[in-house]
mmCIF file of C-alpha atoms and ligand atoms in Angstrom:
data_model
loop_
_atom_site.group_PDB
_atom_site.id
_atom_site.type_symbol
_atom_site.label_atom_id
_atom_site.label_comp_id
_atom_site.label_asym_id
_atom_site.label_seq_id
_atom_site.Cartn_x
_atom_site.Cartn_y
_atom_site.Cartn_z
ATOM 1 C CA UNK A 1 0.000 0.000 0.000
ATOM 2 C CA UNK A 2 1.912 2.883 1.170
ATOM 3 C CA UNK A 3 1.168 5.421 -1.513
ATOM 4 C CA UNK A 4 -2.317 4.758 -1.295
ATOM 5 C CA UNK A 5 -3.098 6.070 2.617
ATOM 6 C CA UNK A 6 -5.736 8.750 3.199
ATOM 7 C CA UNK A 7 -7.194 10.173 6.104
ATOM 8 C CA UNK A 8 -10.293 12.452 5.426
ATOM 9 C CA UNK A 9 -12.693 14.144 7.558
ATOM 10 C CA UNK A 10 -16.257 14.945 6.367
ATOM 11 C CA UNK A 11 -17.581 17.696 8.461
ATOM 12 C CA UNK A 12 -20.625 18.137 6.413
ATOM 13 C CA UNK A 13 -23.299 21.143 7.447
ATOM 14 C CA UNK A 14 -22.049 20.948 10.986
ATOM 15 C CA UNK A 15 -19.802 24.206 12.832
ATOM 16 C CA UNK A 16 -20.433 27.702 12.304
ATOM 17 C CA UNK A 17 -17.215 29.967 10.432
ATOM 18 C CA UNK A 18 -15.593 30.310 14.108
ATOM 19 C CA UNK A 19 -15.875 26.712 15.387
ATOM 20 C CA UNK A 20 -14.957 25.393 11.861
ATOM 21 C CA UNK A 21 -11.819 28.044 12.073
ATOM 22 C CA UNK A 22 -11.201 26.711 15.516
ATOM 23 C CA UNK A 23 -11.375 23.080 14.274
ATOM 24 C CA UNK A 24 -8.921 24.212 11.288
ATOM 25 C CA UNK A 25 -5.908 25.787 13.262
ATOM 26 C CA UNK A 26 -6.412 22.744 15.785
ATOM 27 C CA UNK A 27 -5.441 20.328 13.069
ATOM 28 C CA UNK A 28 -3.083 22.614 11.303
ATOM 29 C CA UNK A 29 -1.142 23.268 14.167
ATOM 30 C CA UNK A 30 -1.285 19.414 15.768
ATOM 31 C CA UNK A 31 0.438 18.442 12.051
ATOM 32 C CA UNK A 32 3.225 16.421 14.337
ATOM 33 C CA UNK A 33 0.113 14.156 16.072
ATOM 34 C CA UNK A 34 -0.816 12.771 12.361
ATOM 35 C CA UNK A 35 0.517 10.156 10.589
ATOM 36 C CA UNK A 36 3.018 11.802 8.004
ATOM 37 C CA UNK A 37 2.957 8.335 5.407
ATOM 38 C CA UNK A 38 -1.095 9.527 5.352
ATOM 39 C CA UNK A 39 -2.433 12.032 3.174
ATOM 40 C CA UNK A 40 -4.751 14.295 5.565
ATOM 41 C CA UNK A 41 -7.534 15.846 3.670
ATOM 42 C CA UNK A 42 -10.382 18.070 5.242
ATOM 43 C CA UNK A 43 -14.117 18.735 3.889
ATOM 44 C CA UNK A 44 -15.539 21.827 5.146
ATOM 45 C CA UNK A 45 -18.276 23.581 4.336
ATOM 46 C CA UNK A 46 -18.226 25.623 0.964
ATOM 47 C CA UNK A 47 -18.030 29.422 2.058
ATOM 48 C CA UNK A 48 -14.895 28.922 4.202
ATOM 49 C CA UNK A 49 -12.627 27.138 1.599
ATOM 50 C CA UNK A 50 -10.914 30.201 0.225
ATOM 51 C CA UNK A 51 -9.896 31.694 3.714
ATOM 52 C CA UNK A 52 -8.785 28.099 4.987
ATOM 53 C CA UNK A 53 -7.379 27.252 1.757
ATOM 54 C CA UNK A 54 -5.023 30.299 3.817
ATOM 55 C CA UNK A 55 -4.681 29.039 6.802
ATOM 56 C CA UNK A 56 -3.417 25.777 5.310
ATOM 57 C CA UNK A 57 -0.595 27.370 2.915
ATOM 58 C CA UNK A 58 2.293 26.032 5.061
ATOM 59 C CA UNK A 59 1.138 22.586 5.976
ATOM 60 C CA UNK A 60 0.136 19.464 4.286
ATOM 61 C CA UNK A 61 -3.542 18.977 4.778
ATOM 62 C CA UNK A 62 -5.321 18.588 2.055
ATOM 63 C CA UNK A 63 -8.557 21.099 1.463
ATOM 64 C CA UNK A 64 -11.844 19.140 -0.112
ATOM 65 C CA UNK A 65 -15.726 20.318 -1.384
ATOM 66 C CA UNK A 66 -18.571 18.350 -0.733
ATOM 67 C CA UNK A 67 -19.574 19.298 -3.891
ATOM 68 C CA UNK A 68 -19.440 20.362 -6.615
ATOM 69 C CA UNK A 69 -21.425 21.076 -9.894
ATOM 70 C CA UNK A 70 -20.927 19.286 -13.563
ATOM 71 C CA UNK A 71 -20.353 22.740 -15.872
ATOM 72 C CA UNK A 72 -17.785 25.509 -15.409
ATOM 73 C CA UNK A 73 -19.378 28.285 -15.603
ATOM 74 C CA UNK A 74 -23.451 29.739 -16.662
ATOM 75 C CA UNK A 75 -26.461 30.448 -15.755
ATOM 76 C CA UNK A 76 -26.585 27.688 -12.989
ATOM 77 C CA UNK A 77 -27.485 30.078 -9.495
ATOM 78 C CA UNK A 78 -26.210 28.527 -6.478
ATOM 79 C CA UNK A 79 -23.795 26.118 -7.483
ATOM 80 C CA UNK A 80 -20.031 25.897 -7.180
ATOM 81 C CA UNK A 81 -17.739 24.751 -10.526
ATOM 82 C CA UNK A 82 -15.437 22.585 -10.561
ATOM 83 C CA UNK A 83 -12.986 25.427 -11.900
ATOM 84 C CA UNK A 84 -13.642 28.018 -9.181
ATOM 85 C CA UNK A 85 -12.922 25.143 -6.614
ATOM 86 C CA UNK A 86 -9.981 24.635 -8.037
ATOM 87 C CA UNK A 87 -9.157 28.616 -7.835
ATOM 88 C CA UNK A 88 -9.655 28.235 -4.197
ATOM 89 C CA UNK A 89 -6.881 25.836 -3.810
ATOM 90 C CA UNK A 90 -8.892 22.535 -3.482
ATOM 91 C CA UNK A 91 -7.456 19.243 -4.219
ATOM 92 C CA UNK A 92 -10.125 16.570 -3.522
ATOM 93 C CA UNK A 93 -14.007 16.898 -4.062
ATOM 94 C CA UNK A 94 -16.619 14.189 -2.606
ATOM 95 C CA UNK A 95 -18.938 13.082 -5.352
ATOM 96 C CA UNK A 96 -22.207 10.887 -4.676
ATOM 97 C CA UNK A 97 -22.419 11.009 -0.907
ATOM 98 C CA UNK A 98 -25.497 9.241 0.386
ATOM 99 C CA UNK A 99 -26.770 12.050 2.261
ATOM 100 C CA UNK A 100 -26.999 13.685 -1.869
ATOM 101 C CA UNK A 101 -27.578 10.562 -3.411
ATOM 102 C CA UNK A 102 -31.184 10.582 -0.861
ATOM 103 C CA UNK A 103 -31.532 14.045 -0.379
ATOM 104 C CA UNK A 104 -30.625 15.762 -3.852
ATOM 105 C CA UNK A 105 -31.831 12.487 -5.724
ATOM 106 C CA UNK A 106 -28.341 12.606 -7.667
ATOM 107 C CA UNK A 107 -27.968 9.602 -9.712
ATOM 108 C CA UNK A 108 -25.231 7.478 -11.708
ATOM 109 C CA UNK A 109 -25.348 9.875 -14.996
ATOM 110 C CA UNK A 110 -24.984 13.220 -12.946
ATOM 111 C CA UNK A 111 -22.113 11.736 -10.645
ATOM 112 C CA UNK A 112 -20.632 10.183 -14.114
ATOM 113 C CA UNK A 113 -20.329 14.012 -14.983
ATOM 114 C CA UNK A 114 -19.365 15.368 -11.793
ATOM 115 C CA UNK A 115 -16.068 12.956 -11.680
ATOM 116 C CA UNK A 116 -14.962 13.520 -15.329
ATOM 117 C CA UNK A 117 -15.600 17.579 -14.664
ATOM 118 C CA UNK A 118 -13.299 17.660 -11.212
ATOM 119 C CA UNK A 119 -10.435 15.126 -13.333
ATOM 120 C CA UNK A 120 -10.613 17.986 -16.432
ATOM 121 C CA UNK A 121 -9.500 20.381 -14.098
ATOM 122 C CA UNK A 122 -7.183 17.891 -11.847
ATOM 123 C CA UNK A 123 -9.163 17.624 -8.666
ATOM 124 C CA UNK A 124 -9.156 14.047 -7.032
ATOM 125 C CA UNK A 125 -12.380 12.839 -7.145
ATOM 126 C CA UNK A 126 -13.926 10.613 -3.823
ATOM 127 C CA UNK A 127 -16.514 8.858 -4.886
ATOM 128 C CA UNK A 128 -18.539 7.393 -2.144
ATOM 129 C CA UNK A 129 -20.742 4.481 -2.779
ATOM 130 C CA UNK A 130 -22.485 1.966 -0.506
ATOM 131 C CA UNK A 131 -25.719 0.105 0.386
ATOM 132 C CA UNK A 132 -28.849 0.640 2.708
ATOM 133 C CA UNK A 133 -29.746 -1.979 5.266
ATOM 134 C CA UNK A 134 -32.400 -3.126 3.598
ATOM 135 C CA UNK A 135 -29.862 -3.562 0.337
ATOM 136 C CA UNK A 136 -27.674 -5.372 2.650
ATOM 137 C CA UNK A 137 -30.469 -7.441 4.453
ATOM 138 C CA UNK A 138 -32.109 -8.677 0.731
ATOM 139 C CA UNK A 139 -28.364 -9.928 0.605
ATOM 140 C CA UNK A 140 -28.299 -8.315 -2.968
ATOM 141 C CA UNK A 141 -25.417 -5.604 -1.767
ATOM 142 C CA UNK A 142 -22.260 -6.955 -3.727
ATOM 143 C CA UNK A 143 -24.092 -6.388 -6.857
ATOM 144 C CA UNK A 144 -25.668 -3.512 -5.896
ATOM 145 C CA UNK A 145 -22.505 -1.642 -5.003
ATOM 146 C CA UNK A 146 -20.920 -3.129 -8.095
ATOM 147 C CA UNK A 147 -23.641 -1.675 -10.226
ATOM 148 C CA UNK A 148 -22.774 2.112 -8.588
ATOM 149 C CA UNK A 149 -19.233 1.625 -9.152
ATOM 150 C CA UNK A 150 -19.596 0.437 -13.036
ATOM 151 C CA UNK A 151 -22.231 2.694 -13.913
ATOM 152 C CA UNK A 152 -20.627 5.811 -12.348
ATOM 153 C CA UNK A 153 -16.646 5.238 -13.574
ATOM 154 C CA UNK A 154 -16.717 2.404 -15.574
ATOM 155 C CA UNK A 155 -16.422 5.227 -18.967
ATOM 156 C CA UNK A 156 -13.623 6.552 -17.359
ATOM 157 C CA UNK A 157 -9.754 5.960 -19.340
ATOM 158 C CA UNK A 158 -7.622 3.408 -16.945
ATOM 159 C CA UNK A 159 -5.595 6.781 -16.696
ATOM 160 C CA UNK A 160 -8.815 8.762 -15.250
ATOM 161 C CA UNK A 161 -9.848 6.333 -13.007
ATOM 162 C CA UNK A 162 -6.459 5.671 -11.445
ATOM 163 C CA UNK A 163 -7.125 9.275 -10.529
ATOM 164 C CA UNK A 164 -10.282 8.256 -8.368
ATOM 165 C CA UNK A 165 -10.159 7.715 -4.767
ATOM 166 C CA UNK A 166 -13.109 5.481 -3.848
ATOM 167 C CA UNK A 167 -14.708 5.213 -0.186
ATOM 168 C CA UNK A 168 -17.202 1.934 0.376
ATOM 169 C CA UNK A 169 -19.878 3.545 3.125
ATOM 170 C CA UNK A 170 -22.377 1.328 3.699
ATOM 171 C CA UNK A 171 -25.319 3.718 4.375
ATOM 172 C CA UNK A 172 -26.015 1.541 7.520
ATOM 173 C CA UNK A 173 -22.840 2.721 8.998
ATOM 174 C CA UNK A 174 -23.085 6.330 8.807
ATOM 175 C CA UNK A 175 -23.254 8.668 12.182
ATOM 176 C CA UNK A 176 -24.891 5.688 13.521
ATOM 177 C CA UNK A 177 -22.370 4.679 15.716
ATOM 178 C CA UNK A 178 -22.537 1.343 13.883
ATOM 179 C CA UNK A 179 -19.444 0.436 11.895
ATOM 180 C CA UNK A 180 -19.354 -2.507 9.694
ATOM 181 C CA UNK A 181 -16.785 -5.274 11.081
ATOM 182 C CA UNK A 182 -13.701 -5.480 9.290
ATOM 183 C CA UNK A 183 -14.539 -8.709 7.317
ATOM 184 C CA UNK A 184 -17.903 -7.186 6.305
ATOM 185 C CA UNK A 185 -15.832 -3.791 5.210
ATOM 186 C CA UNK A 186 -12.715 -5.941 3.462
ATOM 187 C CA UNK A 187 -15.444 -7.900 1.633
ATOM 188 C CA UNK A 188 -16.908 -5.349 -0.699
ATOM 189 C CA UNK A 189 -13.149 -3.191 -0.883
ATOM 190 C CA UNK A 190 -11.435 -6.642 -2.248
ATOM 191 C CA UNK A 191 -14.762 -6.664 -4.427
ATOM 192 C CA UNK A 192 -14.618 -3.687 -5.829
ATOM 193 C CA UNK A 193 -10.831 -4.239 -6.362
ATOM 194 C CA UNK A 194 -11.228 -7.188 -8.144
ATOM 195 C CA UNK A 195 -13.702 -5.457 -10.452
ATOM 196 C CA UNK A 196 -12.123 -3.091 -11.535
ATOM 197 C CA UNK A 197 -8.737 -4.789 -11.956
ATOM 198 C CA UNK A 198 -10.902 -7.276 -14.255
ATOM 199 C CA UNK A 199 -12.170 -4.232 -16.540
ATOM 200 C CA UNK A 200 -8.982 -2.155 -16.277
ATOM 201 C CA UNK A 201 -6.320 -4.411 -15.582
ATOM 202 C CA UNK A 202 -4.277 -5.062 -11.895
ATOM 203 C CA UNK A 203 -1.759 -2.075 -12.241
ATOM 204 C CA UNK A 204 -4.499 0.439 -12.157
ATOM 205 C CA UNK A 205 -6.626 -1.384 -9.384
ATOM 206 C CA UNK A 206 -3.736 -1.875 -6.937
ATOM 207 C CA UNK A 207 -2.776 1.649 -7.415
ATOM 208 C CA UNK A 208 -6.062 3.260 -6.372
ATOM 209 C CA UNK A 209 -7.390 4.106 -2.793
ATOM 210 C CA UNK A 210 -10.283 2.845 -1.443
ATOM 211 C CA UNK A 211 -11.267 4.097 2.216
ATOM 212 C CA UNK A 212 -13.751 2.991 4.477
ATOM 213 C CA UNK A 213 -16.742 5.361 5.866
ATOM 214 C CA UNK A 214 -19.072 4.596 8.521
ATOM 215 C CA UNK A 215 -18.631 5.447 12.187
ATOM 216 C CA UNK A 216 -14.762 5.341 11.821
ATOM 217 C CA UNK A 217 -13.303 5.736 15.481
ATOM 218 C CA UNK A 218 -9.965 5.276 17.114
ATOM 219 C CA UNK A 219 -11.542 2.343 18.732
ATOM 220 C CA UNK A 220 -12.108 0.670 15.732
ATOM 221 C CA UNK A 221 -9.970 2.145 13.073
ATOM 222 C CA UNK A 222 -6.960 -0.264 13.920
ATOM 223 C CA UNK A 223 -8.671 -3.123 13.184
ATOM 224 C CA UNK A 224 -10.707 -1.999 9.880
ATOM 225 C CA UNK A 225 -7.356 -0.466 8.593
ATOM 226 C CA UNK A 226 -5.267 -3.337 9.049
ATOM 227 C CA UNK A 227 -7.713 -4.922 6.209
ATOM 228 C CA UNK A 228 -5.723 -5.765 2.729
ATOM 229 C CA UNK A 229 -7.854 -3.646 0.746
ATOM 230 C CA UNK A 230 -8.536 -0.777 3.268
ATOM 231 C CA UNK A 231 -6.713 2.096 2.761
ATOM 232 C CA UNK A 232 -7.796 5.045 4.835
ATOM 233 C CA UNK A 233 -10.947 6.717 6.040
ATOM 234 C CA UNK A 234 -13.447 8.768 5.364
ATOM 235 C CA UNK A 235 -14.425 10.353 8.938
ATOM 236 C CA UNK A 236 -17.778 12.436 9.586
ATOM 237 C CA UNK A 237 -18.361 12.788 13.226
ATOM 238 C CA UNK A 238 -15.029 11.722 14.670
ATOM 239 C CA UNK A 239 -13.375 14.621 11.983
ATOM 240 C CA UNK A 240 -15.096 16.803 14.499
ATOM 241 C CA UNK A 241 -12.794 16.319 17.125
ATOM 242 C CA UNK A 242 -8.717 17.179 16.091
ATOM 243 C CA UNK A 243 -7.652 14.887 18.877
ATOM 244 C CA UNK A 244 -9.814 11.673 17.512
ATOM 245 C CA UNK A 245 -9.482 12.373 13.944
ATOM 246 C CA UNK A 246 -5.365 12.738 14.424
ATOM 247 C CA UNK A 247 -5.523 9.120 16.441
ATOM 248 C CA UNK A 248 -7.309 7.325 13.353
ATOM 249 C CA UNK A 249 -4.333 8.394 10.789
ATOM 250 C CA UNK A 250 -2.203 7.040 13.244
ATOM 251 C CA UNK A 251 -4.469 3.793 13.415
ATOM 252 C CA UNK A 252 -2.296 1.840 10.527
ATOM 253 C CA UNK A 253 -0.501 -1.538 11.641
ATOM 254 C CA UNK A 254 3.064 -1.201 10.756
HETATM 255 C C1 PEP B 301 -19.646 10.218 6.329
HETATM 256 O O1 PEP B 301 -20.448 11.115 6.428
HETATM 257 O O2 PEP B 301 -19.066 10.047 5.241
HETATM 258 C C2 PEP B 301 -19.386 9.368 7.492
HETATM 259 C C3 PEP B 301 -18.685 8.285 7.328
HETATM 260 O O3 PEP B 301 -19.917 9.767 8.700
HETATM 261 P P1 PEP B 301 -19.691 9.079 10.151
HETATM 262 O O4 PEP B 301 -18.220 8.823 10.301
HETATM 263 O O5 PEP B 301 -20.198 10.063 11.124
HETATM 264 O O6 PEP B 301 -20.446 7.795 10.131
#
């Protein structure tokens, strides 16, 4: 693995500009506490990335969107382009988290879009995928999370998708407080490796990243990273907290 570690913390709508500044500095200035082999990326919300994008300059966290739209620029009111994120210094975007997958009824074609708009202007895509307990109960969730995976990246080059970080979050999982068990999690990443490795060849599958979300904790981090085909996080609630989210990057088995 090596290359392949990331640490990222999802803070969704949550903290006002103060407590997310707060939050910001905390991390930024606890750099020594996280794991240096990890990449540490943050999501915040939208209207503070340009002045954190600042605060960041001199340290290697990582700035992410939770969003982003599918055209550059027009007559499309309220939505951020991929371009102007990219003006503001980001380097990662999430693409078709649950919560907009439910909420914002975004589908396979629009999150198609959304990936191969961030890659034209080099932003790493994280595209989340993952199944809802009923899914997983009506024991149909391998091919379900297959079919989001191949319908969503499987136009992609082998040199655009090796650009892709992928995060499996079962929708079960997420600020529930109830994480998958690491067999459960290692299932569907070896799964999804396998997959893609079968369309695209091994090179390009063993070189990607593919994190685990879903109630990620230092408690339980060890043993879900320690997994073969688990190769960081994506954190919501524990991001909130420097301390926590600076124990999971150091959560890797040597
Ligand atoms: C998430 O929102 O991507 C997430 C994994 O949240 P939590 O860690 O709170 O379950």
């Amino acid at each position: 693995m090596n290359n392949r570690k990331i640490i990222a913390g999802n803070w969704k709508m949550n903290l006002d500009y103060n407590e997310s500044k707060e939050l910001i500095q905390n991390i930024a200035s606890s750099e020594d506490d996280f794991n240096s082999d990890a990449e540490v990326v943050v999501f915040p919300s939208m209207p503070f990335l340009s002045v954190f994008h600042e605060l960041l300059k001199d340290n290697n966290v990582r700035l992410g969107a939770q969003n982003c739209y599918v055209k550059n620029s027009g007559a499309f009111t309220g939505e951020t382009s991929p371009t102007q994120l990219k003006s503001l210094g980001v380097s990662y975007c999430l693409v078709g988290h649950s919560e907009r997958r439910d909420y914002f009824t975004e589908d396979y074609e629009l999150l198609a879009k959304k990936i191969k708009a961030l890659l034209e202007v080099n932003i790493t895509p994280v595209f989340c995928c993952g199944e809802k307990l009923q899914v997983r109960e009506s024991n149909v969730y391998k091919e379900f999370v297959m079919r989001q995976i191949e319908e969503s990246l499987f136009s992609l080059s082998p040199q655009d998708l090796s650009k892709v970080v992928i995060a499996y979050e079962p929708v079960w999982a997420i600020g529930t407080g109830k994480t998958a068990t690491a067999e459960q999690a290692q299932e569907i990443h070896h799964l999804i490796r396998n997959r893609i490795a079968k369309d695209f060849g091994e090179k390009t599958a063993n070189s990607m990243s593919i994190l685990y979300g879903g109630s990620m904790k230092p408690d339980n981090a060890r043993e879900l990273l320690a997994q073969k085909d688990i190769d960081g996080g994506l954190i919501g609630g524990a991001s909130l907290d420097a301390d926590m989210f600076a124990q999971i990057s150091t959560s890797y088995s040597e």
